[in-house]
Amino acid sequence: MGRPPCCDKLNVKRGLRRCGKSCRLRWTNYLRPDLKHESFAPQEEELIIRLHAAIGSRWSIIAQQLPGRTDNDVKNYWNTKLRKKLSEMGIDPVTHKPFSQILADYGNIGGLPKSGNRIGSLNRDMKNAFMPKAEQHHLPPFQFFSNINSHLKTTMVSPKVETIQDNSNSSMDLLTQLQAIKLVTEASNCANNNHDAVSPQFYNEGSFPSSSSSSSSSTCSTAGQEKLPPNFSWQDFLLEDAFLSTDPPEQEQDNNTVEFSSKEITQGTENYMIPQNQNHKEIPAQRMDIGGSSYNEFGASSSTNSTSFVEAMLDRENEMFLEFPNLLEEPFYN
DNA sequence: AAACTTGCCAACCGCTCCACT
DNA sequence: TAGTGGAGCGGTTGGCAAGTT
């Protein structure tokens, strides 16, 4: 199956058509006698989800907890089954957060979006989570989008960002990972005894819906938010950097822009969205306080100085959407 | 029945790490 | 200390089979 051997021209024995690396991979991933070839058991499935939530896409580490499974097995199973499964449950498989919360965070970060990219740049999993509802297929794009925003308004939570607690958490060191594995494995054992499908505390302190039938529901975490700085919004320090500074954008990119490596996020740091700039750590607490703020149609806070600008943009956007509803089609209607 | 789509999964790619010289 | 090669890793590809139109 798969591609022809990568090295059928160089350094391969005639007839085998495999280089040493190919042979090793085939042995470790397929031929090894201790490998299981049957489908994944529910317990294995559950453990994969838990470990992925804890340490991200460290497939080799995850596979070590599953005797007879290879990292390739686990990775494939995740990509083909589990990711979709989580998406259908309204959970972002990357962050293990409810999509509603992701959208809320995204709105706060982006506040400034280009229309076509606002949702379009969200991953396809999120699209899947929203689209399966048959009735949504028949909604005009703008109405459908408005429904999402209405949903956001009703489920709006403070973005769950442990972000600025400590920059030293920017990546989990090995010890932390091992501790996470141990924790998760122990928890898995407990859960197996209880026969609970998934215990919520391992989905970012409660972000996992308690019911498997919920989709992008209002069961966003509340427990996890208790660990947050109160009423913090990404927009508060992103917008000030992005719009209030007089520095050229290039310098912003270099010095202040908060960026997140996808690798950092997936490698066990999904709970720790880390600003790269140490200076963010020094932002006074009161700057983050947006208590009592209201949210506009797109979830942007209207309590900061920068929001008038944002609102103007969003108002203009709304006009554009009404005028050119097709602008929203691409992200959701392939 | 043919064309097309989708799901599965073995295998490839490119990168990093590490032991060895 | 620098260079080299093998091992290991995560992400991605593409052939095949089954399902759908």
XYZ file of C-alpha atoms (C1' of nucleotides) in Angstrom:
376
model
C 0.000 0.000 0.000
C 0.961 3.589 -0.059
C 3.621 5.163 -2.126
C 6.284 3.262 -3.961
C 9.474 2.984 -1.943
C 11.281 6.254 -1.652
C 14.658 4.810 -2.373
C 14.165 2.268 -5.128
C 17.096 3.725 -6.990
C 19.670 4.193 -4.310
C 21.295 1.754 -1.975
C 18.657 -0.910 -2.150
C 19.036 -4.595 -2.752
C 17.533 -5.835 -5.986
C 14.187 -7.459 -5.504
C 13.566 -5.925 -2.108
C 13.133 -2.370 -3.373
C 13.519 -1.114 0.149
C 16.252 0.830 1.816
C 17.270 0.168 5.354
C 15.054 2.857 6.682
C 12.040 1.509 4.870
C 12.722 -1.957 6.217
C 13.063 -0.706 9.728
C 9.859 1.266 9.485
C 7.989 -1.659 8.017
C 9.215 -3.892 10.783
C 8.436 -1.512 13.582
C 5.090 -0.405 12.226
C 3.729 -3.537 10.668
C 5.703 -6.755 10.864
C 6.720 -6.864 14.491
C 5.191 -9.990 16.009
C 4.019 -8.256 19.149
C 1.835 -5.816 17.274
C -1.908 -5.900 17.533
C -3.723 -5.710 14.249
C -7.249 -5.739 15.527
C -9.270 -2.581 15.899
C -8.869 -0.311 18.867
C -10.755 -1.162 22.000
C -12.870 1.519 23.655
C -10.418 1.627 26.528
C -7.574 2.257 24.133
C -9.587 4.915 22.388
C -10.307 6.633 25.646
C -6.702 6.520 26.707
C -5.568 8.046 23.437
C -7.954 10.929 23.878
C -6.825 11.511 27.415
C -3.174 11.389 26.561
C -3.634 13.638 23.590
C -5.392 16.129 25.792
C -2.531 15.938 28.233
C 0.521 15.924 26.025
C -0.657 16.644 22.518
C 0.426 14.776 19.444
C 3.325 12.939 20.998
C 2.352 9.757 19.290
C 5.339 7.751 20.338
C 4.725 8.544 23.986
C 1.050 7.794 23.633
C 1.816 4.548 21.861
C 4.043 3.465 24.715
C 0.983 3.402 26.908
C -0.784 1.093 24.476
C 0.905 -2.287 24.247
C 0.956 -3.664 20.759
C 0.255 -0.334 19.117
C 2.716 1.786 17.218
C 2.866 5.509 17.018
C 1.765 5.183 13.432
C -1.261 3.148 14.478
C -2.228 5.682 17.068
C -1.644 8.591 14.759
C -3.710 7.081 11.994
C -6.482 6.165 14.356
C -6.523 9.656 15.710
C -6.581 11.277 12.300
C -9.242 9.031 10.860
C -11.554 8.378 13.763
C -10.995 10.196 16.976
C -10.509 13.652 15.588
C -13.745 13.435 13.731
C -15.458 11.976 16.716
C -14.431 14.852 18.924
C -15.409 17.336 16.275
C -18.866 15.898 16.078
C -19.096 16.277 19.815
C -18.324 19.949 19.482
C -14.790 19.696 20.750
C -11.771 21.034 19.017
C -9.449 18.056 18.700
C -6.366 20.217 18.884
C -7.095 22.116 22.033
C -9.763 19.821 23.464
C -11.864 22.846 24.109
C -15.464 23.304 23.033
C -15.706 25.035 19.698
C -17.854 27.733 21.189
C -15.002 28.671 23.425
C -12.543 28.559 20.566
C -14.746 30.889 18.602
C -14.966 33.191 21.556
C -11.214 33.224 21.923
C -10.806 33.657 18.230
C -13.145 36.586 18.188
C -11.223 38.229 20.947
C -7.881 37.645 19.348
C -8.957 38.516 15.892
C -11.380 41.250 16.627
C -9.913 42.582 13.467
C -10.531 40.001 10.960
C -10.886 39.875 7.290
C -14.276 38.611 6.505
C -13.218 35.649 4.505
C -10.697 34.543 7.009
C -12.471 34.927 10.254
C -13.983 31.524 10.225
C -12.266 30.210 7.202
C -9.002 29.965 8.987
C -10.491 27.886 11.709
C -9.848 24.308 11.124
C -12.128 22.035 9.233
C -12.997 20.179 12.332
C -14.821 23.156 13.627
C -16.661 23.454 10.394
C -17.687 19.856 10.701
C -18.956 20.467 14.153
C -21.277 23.190 13.018
C -22.354 21.865 9.695
C -23.854 18.460 10.337
C -27.135 19.980 11.427
C -29.297 19.554 8.422
C -31.150 22.769 8.877
C -27.973 24.741 8.827
C -27.311 23.739 5.298
C -30.344 25.706 4.276
C -29.501 28.868 6.066
C -28.264 31.770 4.107
C -24.659 32.307 5.014
C -25.202 35.481 6.902
C -28.054 34.080 8.897
C -26.082 31.018 9.708
C -23.176 33.084 10.823
C -25.424 35.235 12.904
C -26.691 32.140 14.600
C -23.178 31.282 15.578
C -22.678 34.715 16.942
C -25.911 34.560 18.832
C -24.754 31.322 20.224
C -21.506 32.927 21.190
C -23.264 35.709 22.957
C -25.247 33.299 25.023
C -22.303 31.107 25.794
C -19.667 33.747 25.965
C -17.093 33.064 28.552
C -13.929 34.762 29.404
C -11.307 33.217 27.231
C -9.654 30.499 29.115
C -6.117 31.592 28.944
C -3.563 30.669 31.444
C -1.390 32.460 29.066
C 0.410 34.999 31.057
C 0.746 33.170 34.235
C 4.269 32.118 33.601
C 6.285 32.177 30.489
C 8.430 29.405 31.761
C 5.586 27.113 30.802
C 6.115 27.822 27.153
C 6.924 24.225 26.592
C 6.555 21.281 28.816
C 9.812 19.761 29.741
C 10.269 16.065 29.805
C 9.586 15.761 33.479
C 6.337 17.585 33.092
C 5.360 15.337 30.242
C 6.125 12.242 32.203
C 4.156 13.556 35.106
C 1.293 14.256 32.801
C 1.460 10.755 31.433
C 1.499 9.295 34.868
C -1.401 11.438 35.907
C -3.397 10.563 32.875
C -2.633 6.897 33.106
C -3.685 6.786 36.709
C -6.810 8.661 35.893
C -7.488 6.283 33.085
C -7.358 3.402 35.455
C -9.832 5.113 37.721
C -12.099 5.884 34.833
C -11.997 2.341 33.618
C -13.224 1.229 36.966
C -16.036 3.685 36.814
C -16.959 2.891 33.227
C -17.363 6.527 32.517
C -16.721 7.321 28.933
C -14.634 10.360 29.615
C -14.083 12.182 32.774
C -14.327 15.868 32.227
C -11.481 16.994 34.364
C -9.027 15.839 31.777
C -10.425 18.024 29.130
C -8.828 21.163 30.310
C -10.362 21.169 33.668
C -13.897 20.600 32.635
C -14.152 21.905 29.141
C -15.277 18.548 27.921
C -19.018 18.367 27.713
C -20.564 16.111 30.216
C -22.796 14.633 27.572
C -21.424 13.029 24.501
C -24.418 14.147 22.528
C -23.769 17.808 22.918
C -22.337 19.773 20.079
C -20.845 23.181 20.463
C -23.214 23.509 23.305
C -23.316 25.905 26.164
C -21.553 23.435 28.391
C -18.401 25.439 28.155
C -16.150 25.075 31.070
C -16.701 27.042 34.135
C -14.414 25.173 36.439
C -11.409 25.893 34.330
C -12.144 29.558 34.239
C -11.674 29.809 37.907
C -7.976 29.505 37.342
C -7.918 32.408 35.000
C -7.083 35.943 35.633
C -10.525 37.425 36.056
C -12.193 38.908 33.042
C -9.160 38.698 30.874
C -9.484 39.101 27.144
C -6.882 38.595 24.489
C -8.201 41.591 22.730
C -7.088 43.829 25.509
C -3.472 43.476 24.874
C -3.550 42.412 21.287
C -5.477 45.366 20.059
C -3.342 47.815 21.883
C -0.299 46.389 20.270
C -1.822 46.095 16.896
C -3.640 49.369 16.592
C -2.510 51.780 19.185
C 1.145 51.489 18.651
C 2.748 53.831 16.242
C 5.500 51.422 15.423
C 5.653 49.984 11.964
C 4.038 46.586 11.610
C 7.346 44.917 10.945
C 8.576 45.916 14.317
C 5.407 44.756 15.889
C 5.964 41.411 14.352
C 9.415 41.234 15.738
C 8.862 42.598 19.159
C 5.320 42.462 20.323
C 3.090 40.300 18.258
C 1.811 37.324 20.102
C 2.356 34.310 18.005
C 1.834 30.674 18.715
C 3.703 27.902 17.132
C 1.330 25.139 16.249
C 3.948 22.783 17.472
C 4.006 24.431 20.852
C 0.301 24.226 21.109
C 0.088 20.634 20.092
C 3.021 19.495 22.072
C 1.341 19.334 25.363
C 0.828 22.995 25.862
C -2.734 23.352 24.826
C -3.513 24.731 28.201
C -0.711 27.205 27.982
C -1.026 29.654 25.174
C 2.175 31.494 25.629
C 2.893 34.989 24.491
C 6.371 35.083 23.138
C 7.149 38.453 24.507
C 8.179 38.567 28.075
C 6.773 42.044 28.277
C 3.251 40.707 28.267
C 3.961 39.290 31.621
C 4.330 42.766 32.916
C 1.013 44.081 31.764
C -0.734 45.551 34.765
C -3.674 43.561 35.904
C -6.130 46.373 35.481
C -5.501 46.441 31.782
C -6.970 43.029 31.548
C -10.047 43.835 33.494
C -12.962 44.054 31.188
C -15.535 43.182 33.730
C -19.045 44.099 32.809
C -18.217 44.550 29.194
C -20.751 43.785 26.556
C -20.108 42.022 23.331
C -21.041 43.058 19.900
C -22.328 40.827 17.155
C -18.979 39.200 16.640
C -18.064 38.760 20.213
C -15.775 41.710 20.446
C -15.646 43.503 23.699
C -16.942 47.017 23.610
C -15.384 48.168 26.805
C -11.902 49.046 25.675
C -10.668 52.165 24.066
C -9.814 50.315 20.938
C -13.242 48.904 20.422
C -14.666 51.916 18.672
C -12.296 51.203 15.894
C -13.113 47.539 16.001
C -16.801 48.211 16.029
C -16.458 50.453 13.057
C -14.719 47.666 11.224
C -17.290 45.137 12.232
C -20.155 47.394 11.280
C -18.594 47.851 7.920
C -18.194 44.145 7.682
C -21.803 43.540 8.448
C -22.720 45.856 5.676
C -20.458 43.975 3.353
C -21.959 40.664 4.352
C -25.411 41.942 3.631
C -24.268 43.289 0.360
C -22.174 40.295 -0.646
C -23.452 37.272 1.228
C -21.286 35.002 -0.846
C -18.315 36.261 1.077
C -19.155 33.820 3.769
C -19.830 30.839 1.644
C -16.355 29.568 1.101
C -15.411 28.565 4.582
C -18.513 26.543 5.189
C -19.635 25.385 1.823
C -17.056 23.509 -0.080
C -22.211 0.009 -14.926
C -19.341 3.848 -14.708
C -17.782 7.852 -12.407
C -16.989 9.932 -8.340
C -16.245 10.348 -3.284
C -14.721 8.868 1.073
C -12.184 6.260 4.557
C -8.360 3.634 5.737
C -3.594 3.032 6.577
C 1.166 1.690 5.038
C 4.757 4.227 3.716
C 7.317 8.441 2.595
C 9.347 13.050 3.828
C 11.919 16.129 6.362
C 13.518 17.232 10.522
C 15.957 16.645 15.132
C 18.677 14.110 18.241
C 22.540 11.490 19.508
C 26.416 8.421 19.347
C 30.565 7.889 17.145
C 34.816 9.267 14.860
C 34.867 20.730 17.957
C 32.956 19.552 13.659
C 31.291 16.127 10.590
C 28.670 11.986 9.677
C 25.220 8.536 9.738
C 21.568 6.050 11.941
C 17.419 6.175 14.792
C 13.288 8.222 15.947
C 9.642 11.412 15.474
C 5.418 13.967 13.646
C 3.202 15.329 9.511
C 1.702 14.096 5.095
C 0.872 11.414 0.883
C -1.276 8.360 -2.189
C -3.001 3.593 -3.455
C -6.707 0.683 -2.557
C -11.363 -0.659 -1.324
C -15.911 0.409 -0.222
C -19.648 3.373 -0.612
C -22.408 6.750 -3.153
C -24.343 9.120 -7.081
